[in-house]
PDB file of C-alpha atoms in Angstrom:
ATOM      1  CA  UNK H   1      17.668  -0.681-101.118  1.00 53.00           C
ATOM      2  CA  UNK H   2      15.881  -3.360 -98.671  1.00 69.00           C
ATOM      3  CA  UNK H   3      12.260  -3.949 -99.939  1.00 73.00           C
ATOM      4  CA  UNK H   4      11.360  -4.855 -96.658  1.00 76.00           C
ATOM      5  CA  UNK H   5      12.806  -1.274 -95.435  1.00 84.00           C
ATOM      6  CA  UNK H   6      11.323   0.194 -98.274  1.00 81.00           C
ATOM      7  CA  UNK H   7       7.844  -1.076 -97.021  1.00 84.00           C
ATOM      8  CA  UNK H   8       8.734  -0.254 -93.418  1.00 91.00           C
ATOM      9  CA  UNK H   9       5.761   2.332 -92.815  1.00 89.00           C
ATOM     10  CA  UNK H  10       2.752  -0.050 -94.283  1.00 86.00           C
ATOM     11  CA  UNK H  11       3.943  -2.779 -91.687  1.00 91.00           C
ATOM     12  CA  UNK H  12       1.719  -2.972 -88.569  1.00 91.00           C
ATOM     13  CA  UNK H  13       3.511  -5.620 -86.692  1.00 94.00           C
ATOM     14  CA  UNK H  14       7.531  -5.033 -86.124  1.00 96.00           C
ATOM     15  CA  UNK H  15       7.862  -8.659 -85.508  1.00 95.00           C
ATOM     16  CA  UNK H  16       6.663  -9.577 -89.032  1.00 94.00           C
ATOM     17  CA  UNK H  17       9.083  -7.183 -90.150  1.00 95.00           C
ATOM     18  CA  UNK H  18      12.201  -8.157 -88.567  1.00 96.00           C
ATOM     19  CA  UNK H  19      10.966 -11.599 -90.396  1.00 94.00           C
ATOM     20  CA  UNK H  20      10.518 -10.432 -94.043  1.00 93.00           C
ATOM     21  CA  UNK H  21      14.116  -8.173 -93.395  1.00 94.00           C
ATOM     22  CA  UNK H  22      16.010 -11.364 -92.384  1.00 94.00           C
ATOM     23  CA  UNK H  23      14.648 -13.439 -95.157  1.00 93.00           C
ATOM     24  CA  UNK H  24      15.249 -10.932 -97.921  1.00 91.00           C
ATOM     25  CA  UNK H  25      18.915 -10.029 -96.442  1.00 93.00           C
ATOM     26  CA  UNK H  26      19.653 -14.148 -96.490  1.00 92.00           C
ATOM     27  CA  UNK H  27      18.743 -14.159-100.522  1.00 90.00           C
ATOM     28  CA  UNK H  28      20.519 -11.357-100.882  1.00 89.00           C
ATOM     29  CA  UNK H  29      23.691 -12.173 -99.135  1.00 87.00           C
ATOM     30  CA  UNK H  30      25.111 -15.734 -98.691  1.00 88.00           C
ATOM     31  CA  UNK H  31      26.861 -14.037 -95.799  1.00 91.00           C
ATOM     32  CA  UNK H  32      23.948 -12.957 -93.947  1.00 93.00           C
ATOM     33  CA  UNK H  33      22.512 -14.819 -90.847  1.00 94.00           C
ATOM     34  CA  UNK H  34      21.047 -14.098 -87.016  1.00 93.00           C
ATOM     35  CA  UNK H  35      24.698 -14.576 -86.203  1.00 93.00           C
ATOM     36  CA  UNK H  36      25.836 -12.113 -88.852  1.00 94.00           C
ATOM     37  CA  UNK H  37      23.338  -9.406 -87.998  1.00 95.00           C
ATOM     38  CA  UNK H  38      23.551 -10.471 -83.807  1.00 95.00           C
ATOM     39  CA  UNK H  39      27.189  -9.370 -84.663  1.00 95.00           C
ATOM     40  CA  UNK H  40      27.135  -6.046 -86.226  1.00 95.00           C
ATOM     41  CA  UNK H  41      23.677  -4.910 -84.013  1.00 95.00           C
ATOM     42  CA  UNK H  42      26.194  -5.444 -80.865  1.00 96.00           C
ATOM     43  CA  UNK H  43      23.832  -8.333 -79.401  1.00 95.00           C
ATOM     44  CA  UNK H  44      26.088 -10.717 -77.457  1.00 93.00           C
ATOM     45  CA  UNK H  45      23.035 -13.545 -78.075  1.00 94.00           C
ATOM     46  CA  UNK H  46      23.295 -14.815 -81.618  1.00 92.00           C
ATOM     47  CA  UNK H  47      19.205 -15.734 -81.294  1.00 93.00           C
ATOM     48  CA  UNK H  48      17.778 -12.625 -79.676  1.00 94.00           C
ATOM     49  CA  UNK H  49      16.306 -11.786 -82.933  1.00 95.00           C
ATOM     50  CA  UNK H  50      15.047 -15.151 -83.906  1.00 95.00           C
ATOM     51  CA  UNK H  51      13.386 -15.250 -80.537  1.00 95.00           C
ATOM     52  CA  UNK H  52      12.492 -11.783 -80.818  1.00 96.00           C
ATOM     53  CA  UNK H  53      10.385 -12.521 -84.107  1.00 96.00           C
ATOM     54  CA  UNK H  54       9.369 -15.794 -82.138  1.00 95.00           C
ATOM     55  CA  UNK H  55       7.532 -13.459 -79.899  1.00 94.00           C
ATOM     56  CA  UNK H  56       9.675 -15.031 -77.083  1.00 94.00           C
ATOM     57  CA  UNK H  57      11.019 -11.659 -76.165  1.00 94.00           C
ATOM     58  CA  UNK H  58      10.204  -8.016 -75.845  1.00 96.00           C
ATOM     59  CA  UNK H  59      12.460  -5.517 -77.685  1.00 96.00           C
ATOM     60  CA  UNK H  60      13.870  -3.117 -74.995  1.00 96.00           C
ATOM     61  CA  UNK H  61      14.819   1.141 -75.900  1.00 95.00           C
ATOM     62  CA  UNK H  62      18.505  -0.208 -76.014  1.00 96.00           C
ATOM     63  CA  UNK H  63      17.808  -3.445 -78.229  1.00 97.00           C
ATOM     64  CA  UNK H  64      15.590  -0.650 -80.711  1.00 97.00           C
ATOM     65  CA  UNK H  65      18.682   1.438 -80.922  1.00 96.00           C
ATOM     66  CA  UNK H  66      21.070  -1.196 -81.687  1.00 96.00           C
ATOM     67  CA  UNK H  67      18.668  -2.579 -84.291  1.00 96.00           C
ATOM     68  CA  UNK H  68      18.078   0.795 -85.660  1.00 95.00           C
ATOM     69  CA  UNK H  69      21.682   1.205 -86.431  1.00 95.00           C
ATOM     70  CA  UNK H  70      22.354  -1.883 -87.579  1.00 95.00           C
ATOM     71  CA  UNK H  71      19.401  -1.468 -90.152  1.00 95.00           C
ATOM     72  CA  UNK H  72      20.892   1.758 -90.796  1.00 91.00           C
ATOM     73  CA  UNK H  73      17.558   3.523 -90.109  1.00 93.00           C
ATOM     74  CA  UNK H  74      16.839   7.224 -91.376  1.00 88.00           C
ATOM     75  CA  UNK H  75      15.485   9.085 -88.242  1.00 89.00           C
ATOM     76  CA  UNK H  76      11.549   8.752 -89.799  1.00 89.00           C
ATOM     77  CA  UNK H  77      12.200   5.459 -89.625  1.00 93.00           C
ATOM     78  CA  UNK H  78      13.698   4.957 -86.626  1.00 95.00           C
ATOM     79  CA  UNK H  79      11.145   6.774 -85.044  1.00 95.00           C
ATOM     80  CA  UNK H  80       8.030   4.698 -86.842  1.00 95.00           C
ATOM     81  CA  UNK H  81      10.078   1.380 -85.745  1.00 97.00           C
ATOM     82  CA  UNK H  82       9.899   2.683 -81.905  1.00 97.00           C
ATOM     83  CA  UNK H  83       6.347   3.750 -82.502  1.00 96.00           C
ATOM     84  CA  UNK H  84       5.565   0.241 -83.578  1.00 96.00           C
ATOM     85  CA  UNK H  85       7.040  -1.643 -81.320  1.00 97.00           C
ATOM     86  CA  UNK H  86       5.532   0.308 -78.302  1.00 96.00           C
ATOM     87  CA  UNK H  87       2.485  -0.439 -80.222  1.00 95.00           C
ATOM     88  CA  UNK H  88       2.406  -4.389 -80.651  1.00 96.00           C
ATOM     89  CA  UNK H  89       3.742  -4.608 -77.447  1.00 96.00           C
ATOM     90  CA  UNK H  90       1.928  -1.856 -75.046  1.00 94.00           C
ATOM     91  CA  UNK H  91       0.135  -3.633 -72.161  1.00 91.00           C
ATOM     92  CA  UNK H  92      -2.159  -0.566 -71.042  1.00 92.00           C
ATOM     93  CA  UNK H  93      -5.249  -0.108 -74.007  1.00 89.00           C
ATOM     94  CA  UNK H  94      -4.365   3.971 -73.716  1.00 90.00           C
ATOM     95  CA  UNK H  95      -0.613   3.433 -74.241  1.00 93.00           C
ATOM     96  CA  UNK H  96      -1.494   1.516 -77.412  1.00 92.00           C
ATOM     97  CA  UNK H  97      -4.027   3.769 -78.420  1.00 91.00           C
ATOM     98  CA  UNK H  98      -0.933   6.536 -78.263  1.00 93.00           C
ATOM     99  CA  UNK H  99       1.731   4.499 -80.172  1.00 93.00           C
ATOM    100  CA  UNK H 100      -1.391   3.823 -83.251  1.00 93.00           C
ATOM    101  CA  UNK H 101      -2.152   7.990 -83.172  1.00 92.00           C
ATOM    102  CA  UNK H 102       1.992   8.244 -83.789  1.00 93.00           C
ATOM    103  CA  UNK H 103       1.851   5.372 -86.227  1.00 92.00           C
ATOM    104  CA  UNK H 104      -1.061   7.455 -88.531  1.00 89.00           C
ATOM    105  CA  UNK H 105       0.865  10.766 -87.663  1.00 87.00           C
ATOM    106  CA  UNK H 106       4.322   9.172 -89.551  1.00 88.00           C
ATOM    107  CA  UNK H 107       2.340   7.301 -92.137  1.00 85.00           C
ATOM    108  CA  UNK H 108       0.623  11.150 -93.433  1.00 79.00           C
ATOM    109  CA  UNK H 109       4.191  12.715 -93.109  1.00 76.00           C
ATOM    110  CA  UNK H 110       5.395   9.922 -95.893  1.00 74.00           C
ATOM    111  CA  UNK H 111       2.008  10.728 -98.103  1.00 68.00           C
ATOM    112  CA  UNK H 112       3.927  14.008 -99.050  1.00 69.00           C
ATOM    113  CA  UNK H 113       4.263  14.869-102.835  1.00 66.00           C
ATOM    114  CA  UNK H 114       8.348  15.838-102.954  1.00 65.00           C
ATOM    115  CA  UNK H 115       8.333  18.539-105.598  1.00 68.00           C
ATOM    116  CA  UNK H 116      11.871  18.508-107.401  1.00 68.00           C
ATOM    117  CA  UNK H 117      13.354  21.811-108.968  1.00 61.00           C
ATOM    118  CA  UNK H 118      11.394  21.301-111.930  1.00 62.00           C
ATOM    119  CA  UNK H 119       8.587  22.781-109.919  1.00 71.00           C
ATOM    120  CA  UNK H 120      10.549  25.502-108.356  1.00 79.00           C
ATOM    121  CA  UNK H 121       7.772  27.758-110.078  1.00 87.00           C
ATOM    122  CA  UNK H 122       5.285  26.227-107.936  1.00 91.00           C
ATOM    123  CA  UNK H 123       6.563  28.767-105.091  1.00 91.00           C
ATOM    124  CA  UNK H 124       7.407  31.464-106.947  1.00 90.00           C
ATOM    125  CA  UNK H 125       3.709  32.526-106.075  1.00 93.00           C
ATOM    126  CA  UNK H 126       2.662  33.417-102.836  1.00 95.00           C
ATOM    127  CA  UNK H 127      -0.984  31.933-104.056  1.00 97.00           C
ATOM    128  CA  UNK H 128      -0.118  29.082-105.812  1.00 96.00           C
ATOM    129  CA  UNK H 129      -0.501  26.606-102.810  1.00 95.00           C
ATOM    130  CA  UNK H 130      -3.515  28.432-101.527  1.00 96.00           C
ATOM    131  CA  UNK H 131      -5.360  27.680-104.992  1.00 97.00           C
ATOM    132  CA  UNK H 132      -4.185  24.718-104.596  1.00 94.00           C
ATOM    133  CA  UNK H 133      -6.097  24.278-101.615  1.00 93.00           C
ATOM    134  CA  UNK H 134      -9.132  26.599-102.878  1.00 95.00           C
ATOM    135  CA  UNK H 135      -9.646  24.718-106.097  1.00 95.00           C
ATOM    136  CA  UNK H 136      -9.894  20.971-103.914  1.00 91.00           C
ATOM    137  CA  UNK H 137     -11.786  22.266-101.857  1.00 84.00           C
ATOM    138  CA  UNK H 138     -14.260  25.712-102.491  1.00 82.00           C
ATOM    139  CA  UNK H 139     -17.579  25.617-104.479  1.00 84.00           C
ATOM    140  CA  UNK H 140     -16.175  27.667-107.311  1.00 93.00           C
ATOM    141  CA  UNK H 141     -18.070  25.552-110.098  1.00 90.00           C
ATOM    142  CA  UNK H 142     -14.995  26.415-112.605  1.00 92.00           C
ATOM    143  CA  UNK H 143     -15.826  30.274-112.346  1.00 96.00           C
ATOM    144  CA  UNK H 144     -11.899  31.897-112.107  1.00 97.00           C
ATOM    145  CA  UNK H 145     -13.467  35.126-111.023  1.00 97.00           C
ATOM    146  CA  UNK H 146     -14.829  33.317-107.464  1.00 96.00           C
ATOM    147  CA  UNK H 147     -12.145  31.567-106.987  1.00 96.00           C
ATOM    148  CA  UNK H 148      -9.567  34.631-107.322  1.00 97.00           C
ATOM    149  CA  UNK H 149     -12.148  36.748-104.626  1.00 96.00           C
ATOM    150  CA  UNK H 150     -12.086  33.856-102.350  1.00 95.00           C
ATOM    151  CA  UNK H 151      -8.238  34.362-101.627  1.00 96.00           C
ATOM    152  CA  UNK H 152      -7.028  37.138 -98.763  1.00 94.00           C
ATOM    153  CA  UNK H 153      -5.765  39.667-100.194  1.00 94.00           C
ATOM    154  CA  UNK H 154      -7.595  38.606-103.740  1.00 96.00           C
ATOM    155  CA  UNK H 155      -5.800  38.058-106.955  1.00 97.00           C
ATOM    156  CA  UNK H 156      -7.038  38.911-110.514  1.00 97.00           C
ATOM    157  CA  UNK H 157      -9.231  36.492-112.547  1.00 98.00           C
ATOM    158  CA  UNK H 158      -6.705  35.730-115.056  1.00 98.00           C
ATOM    159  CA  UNK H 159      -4.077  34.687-112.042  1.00 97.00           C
ATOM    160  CA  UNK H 160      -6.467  32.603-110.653  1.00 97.00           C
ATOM    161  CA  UNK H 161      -6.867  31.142-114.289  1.00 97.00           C
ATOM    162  CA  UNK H 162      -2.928  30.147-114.935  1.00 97.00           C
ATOM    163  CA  UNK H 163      -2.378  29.089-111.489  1.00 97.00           C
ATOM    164  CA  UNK H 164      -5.288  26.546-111.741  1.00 97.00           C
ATOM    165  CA  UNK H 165      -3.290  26.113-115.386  1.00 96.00           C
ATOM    166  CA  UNK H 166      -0.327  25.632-114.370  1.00 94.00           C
ATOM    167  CA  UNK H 167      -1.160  23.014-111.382  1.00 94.00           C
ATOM    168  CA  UNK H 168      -2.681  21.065-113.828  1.00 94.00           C
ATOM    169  CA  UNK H 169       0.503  21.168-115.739  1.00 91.00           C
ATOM    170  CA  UNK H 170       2.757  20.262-112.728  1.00 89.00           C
ATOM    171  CA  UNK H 171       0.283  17.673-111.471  1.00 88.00           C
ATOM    172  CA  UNK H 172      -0.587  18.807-108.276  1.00 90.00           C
ATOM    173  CA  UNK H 173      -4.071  19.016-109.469  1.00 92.00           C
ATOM    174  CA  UNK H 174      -6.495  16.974-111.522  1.00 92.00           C
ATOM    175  CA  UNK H 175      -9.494  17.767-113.023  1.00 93.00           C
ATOM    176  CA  UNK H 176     -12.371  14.517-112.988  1.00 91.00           C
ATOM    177  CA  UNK H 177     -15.339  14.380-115.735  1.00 89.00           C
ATOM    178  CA  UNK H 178     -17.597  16.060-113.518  1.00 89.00           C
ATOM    179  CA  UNK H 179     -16.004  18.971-113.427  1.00 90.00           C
ATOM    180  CA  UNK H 180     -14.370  19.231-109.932  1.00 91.00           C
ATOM    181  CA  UNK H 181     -11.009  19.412-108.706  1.00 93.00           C
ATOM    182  CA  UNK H 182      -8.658  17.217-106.720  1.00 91.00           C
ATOM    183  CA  UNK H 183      -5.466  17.422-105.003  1.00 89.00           C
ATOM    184  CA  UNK H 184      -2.991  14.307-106.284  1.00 85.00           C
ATOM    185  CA  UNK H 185      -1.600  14.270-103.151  1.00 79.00           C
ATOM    186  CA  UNK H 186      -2.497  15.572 -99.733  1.00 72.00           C
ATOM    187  CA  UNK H 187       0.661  17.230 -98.768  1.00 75.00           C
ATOM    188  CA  UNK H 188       3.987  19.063-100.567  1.00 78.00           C
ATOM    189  CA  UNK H 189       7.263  18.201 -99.420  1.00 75.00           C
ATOM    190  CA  UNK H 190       9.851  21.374-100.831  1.00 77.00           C
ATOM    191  CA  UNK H 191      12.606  19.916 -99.278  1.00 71.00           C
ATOM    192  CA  UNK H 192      14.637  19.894-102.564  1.00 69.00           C
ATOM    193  CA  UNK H 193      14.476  23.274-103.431  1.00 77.00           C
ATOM    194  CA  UNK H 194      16.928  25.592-103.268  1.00 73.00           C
ATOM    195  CA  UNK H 195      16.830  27.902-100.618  1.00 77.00           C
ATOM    196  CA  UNK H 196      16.760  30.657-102.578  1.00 73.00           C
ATOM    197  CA  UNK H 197      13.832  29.695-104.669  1.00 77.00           C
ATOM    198  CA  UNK H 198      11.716  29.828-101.549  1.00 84.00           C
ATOM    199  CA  UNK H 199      13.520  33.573-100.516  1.00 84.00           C
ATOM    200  CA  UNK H 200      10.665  35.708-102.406  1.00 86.00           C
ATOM    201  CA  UNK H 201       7.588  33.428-101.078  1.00 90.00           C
ATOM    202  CA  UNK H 202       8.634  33.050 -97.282  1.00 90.00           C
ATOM    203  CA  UNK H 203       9.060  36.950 -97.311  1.00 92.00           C
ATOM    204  CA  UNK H 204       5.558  37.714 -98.903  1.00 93.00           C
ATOM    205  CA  UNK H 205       4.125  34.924 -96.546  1.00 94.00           C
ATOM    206  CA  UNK H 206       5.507  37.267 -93.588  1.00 94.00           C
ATOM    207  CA  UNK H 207       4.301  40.616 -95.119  1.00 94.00           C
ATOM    208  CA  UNK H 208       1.020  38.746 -95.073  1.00 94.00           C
ATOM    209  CA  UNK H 209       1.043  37.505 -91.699  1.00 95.00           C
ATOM    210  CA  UNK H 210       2.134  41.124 -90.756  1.00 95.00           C
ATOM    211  CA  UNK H 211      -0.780  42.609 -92.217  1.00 94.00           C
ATOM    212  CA  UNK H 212      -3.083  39.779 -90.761  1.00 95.00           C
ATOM    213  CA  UNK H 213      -1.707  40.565 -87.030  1.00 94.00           C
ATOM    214  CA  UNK H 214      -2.641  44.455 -88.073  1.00 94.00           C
ATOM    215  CA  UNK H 215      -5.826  44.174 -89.352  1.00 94.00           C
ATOM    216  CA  UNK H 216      -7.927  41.239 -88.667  1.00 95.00           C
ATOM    217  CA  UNK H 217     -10.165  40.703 -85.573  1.00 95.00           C
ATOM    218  CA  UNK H 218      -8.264  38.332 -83.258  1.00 93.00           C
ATOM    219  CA  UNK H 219     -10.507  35.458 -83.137  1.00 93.00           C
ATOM    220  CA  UNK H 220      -9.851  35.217 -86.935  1.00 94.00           C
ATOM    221  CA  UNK H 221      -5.780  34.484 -86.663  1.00 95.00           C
ATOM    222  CA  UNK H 222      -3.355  33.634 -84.014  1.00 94.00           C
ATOM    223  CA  UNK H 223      -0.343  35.324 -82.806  1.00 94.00           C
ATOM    224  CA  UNK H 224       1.664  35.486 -79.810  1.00 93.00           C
ATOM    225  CA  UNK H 225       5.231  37.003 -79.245  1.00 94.00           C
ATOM    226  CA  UNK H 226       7.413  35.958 -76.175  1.00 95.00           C
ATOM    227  CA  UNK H 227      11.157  37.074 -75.679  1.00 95.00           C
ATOM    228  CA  UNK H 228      13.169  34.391 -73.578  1.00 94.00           C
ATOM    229  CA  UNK H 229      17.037  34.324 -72.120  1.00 95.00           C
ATOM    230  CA  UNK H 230      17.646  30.454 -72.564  1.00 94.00           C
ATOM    231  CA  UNK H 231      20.215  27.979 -73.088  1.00 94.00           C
ATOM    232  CA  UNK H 232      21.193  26.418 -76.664  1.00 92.00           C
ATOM    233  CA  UNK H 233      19.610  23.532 -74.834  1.00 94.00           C
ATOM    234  CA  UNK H 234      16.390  25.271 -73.818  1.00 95.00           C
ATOM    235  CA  UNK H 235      16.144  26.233 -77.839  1.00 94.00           C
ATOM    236  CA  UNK H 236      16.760  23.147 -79.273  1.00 94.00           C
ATOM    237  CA  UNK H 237      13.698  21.843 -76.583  1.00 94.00           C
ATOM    238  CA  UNK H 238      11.856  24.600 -77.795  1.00 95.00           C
ATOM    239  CA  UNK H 239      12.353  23.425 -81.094  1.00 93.00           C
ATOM    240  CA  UNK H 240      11.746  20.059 -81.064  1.00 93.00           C
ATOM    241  CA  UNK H 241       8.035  21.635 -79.139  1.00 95.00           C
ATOM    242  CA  UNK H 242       7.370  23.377 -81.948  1.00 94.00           C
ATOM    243  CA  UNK H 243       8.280  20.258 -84.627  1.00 91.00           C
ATOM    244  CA  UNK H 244       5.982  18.006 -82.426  1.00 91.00           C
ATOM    245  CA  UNK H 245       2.797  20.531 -82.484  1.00 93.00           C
ATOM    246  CA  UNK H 246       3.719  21.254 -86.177  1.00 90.00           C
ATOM    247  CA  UNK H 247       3.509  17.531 -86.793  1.00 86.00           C
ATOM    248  CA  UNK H 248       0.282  16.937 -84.543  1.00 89.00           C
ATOM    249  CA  UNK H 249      -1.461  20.047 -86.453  1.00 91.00           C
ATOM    250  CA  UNK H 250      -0.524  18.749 -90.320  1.00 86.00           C
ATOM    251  CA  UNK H 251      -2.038  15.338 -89.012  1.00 82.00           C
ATOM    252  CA  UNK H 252      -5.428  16.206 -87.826  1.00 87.00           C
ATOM    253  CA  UNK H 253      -5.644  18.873 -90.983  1.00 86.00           C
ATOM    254  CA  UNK H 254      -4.616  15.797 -92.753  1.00 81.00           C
ATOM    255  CA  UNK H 255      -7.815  14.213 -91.055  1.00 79.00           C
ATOM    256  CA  UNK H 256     -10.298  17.442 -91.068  1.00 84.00           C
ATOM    257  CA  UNK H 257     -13.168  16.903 -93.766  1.00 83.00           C
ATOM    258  CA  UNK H 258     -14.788  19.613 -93.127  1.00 87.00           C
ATOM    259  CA  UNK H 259     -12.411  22.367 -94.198  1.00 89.00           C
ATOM    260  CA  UNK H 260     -13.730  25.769 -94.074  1.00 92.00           C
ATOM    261  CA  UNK H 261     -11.308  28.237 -94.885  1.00 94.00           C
ATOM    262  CA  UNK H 262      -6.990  27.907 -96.033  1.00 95.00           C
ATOM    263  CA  UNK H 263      -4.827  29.162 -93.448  1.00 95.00           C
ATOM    264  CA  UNK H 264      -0.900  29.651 -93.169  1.00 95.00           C
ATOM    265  CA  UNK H 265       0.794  28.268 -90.141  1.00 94.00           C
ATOM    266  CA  UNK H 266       4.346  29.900 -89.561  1.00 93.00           C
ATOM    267  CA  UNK H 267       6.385  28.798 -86.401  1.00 92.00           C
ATOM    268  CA  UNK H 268       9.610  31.243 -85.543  1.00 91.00           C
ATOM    269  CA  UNK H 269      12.392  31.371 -83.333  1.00 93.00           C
ATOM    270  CA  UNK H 270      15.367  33.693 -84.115  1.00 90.00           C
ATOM    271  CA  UNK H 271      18.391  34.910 -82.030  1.00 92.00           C
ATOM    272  CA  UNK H 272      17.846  38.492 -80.745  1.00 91.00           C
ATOM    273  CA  UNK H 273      21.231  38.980 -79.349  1.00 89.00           C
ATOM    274  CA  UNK H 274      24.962  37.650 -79.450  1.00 84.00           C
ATOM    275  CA  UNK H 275      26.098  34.906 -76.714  1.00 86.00           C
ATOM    276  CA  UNK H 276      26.352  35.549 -73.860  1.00 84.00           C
ATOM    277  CA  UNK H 277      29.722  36.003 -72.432  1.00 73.00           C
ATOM    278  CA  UNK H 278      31.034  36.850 -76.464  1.00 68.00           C
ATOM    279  CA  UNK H 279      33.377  39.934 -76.885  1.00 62.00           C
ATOM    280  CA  UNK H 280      30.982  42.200 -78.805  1.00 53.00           C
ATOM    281  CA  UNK H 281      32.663  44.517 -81.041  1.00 56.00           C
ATOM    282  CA  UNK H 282      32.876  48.222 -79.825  1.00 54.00           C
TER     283      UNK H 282
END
């Protein structure tokens, strides 16, 4: 793989990008060149990227696409390049201000910790990530009895004991000379697990948020329900609404140093009904 695409998210300057790409293509390929690339990118200019990293011209939202492709881009990337670019070259302060918040935003989604399926076990607990967060962060001063009562609904001392046990084991947690606890990375990525290793954790993660919705006072946890007759094309808006806040929210918990209490954030939407228009069986 590219180094230079490798590297893409600690760039801060597209330009200087395009630059170390080209360079490390040409010593990588004899065949490579502006022309070569100008070619396959669809450009009919065999220097618009020469005078692009020149600083002669702007990149347009049709010139990103082509060079996206052409890079062969994986969406995160795609979208960091755009967020760049509208960055280096915004001309309002508050529309570069914007493209830097979406630049951080990406950069803490690539911080994530991908777990493989040798830590399936990891979620085969519904309070394994929540110690997790509890151990980082709580004033438990090693006592496996607080930390167990600090969780909602509480576990047993001796759970609280092996989970902190076996994190140490998986490395999602390390233990410094003083005693204390820290995360080794600030986020967990599960998206190579199995779907079925996650069945059993997602289901007690909704009993919980049923009995949350039941029984605790409403300025404590958040839940709204709303039934809607859409389009496939209102839902997938809908869901890329949802994605975006989900994004925005893991970003300035990313950011939040003064972290209080360990909360679990589930966003739904589900079919309640066949399409519209289908035969339905009688």
């Amino acid at each position: 793989m590219s180094i230079a695409l490798e590297h893409l998210f600690d760039y801060d300057d597209f330009r200087k990008f395009m630059q170390d790409y080209f360079e490390e293509q040409k010593k990588m390929r004899s065949v490579f060149s502006h022309r070569f690339f100008a070619a396959k990118a669809g450009f009919s200019s065999s220097s618009y990227c020469l005078n692009v990293i020149r600083g002669r011209f702007n990149l347009t939202p049709k010139s990103i696409e082509k060079i996206s492709k052409a890079m062969d881009f994986e969406p995160l990337q795609k979208e960091y390049f755009e967020a760049l670019v509208q960055y280096n070259q915004a001309q309002q302060v508050d529309e570069r201000d914007q493209a830097w918040k979406q630049i951080l935003q990406i950069r803490k989604q690539i911080e994530f910790t991908h777990i493989t399926t040798r830590e399936q076990a990891y979620f085969s607990k519904w309070y394994y990530p929540v110690i997790r967060e509890l151990a980082a962060d709580s004033q438990w001063h090693g006592d496996y009895r607080i930390l167990a009562r600090s969780l909602t609904p509480q576990i047993t001392t001796e759970e609280a004991r092996d989970a902190v046990k076996n994190l140490l084991e998986w490395g999602l947690l390390r233990k410094l000379d003083d005693g204390r606890y820290v995360q080794t990375s600030q986020m967990l990525d599960a998206a190579e697990i199995p779907p079925i290793a996650l069945r059993q954790i997602r289901r007690e993660y909704i009993q919980h948020a049923i009995g949350a919705v039941e029984s605790m006072p409403k300025d404590e946890r958040f839940a709204a329900f709303t039934t809607l007759a859409m389009s496939e094309s209102s839902y997938n808006y809908a869901v890329e609404v949802l994605e975006e806040a989900r994004k925005k929210i893991i970003a300035r918990a990313s950011n939040d140093t003064n972290v209080e209490r360990v909360y679990e954030m589930m966003l739904v939407a589900f079919p309640m009904s066949k399409k519209v228009g289908t035969e339905v069986e009688r």
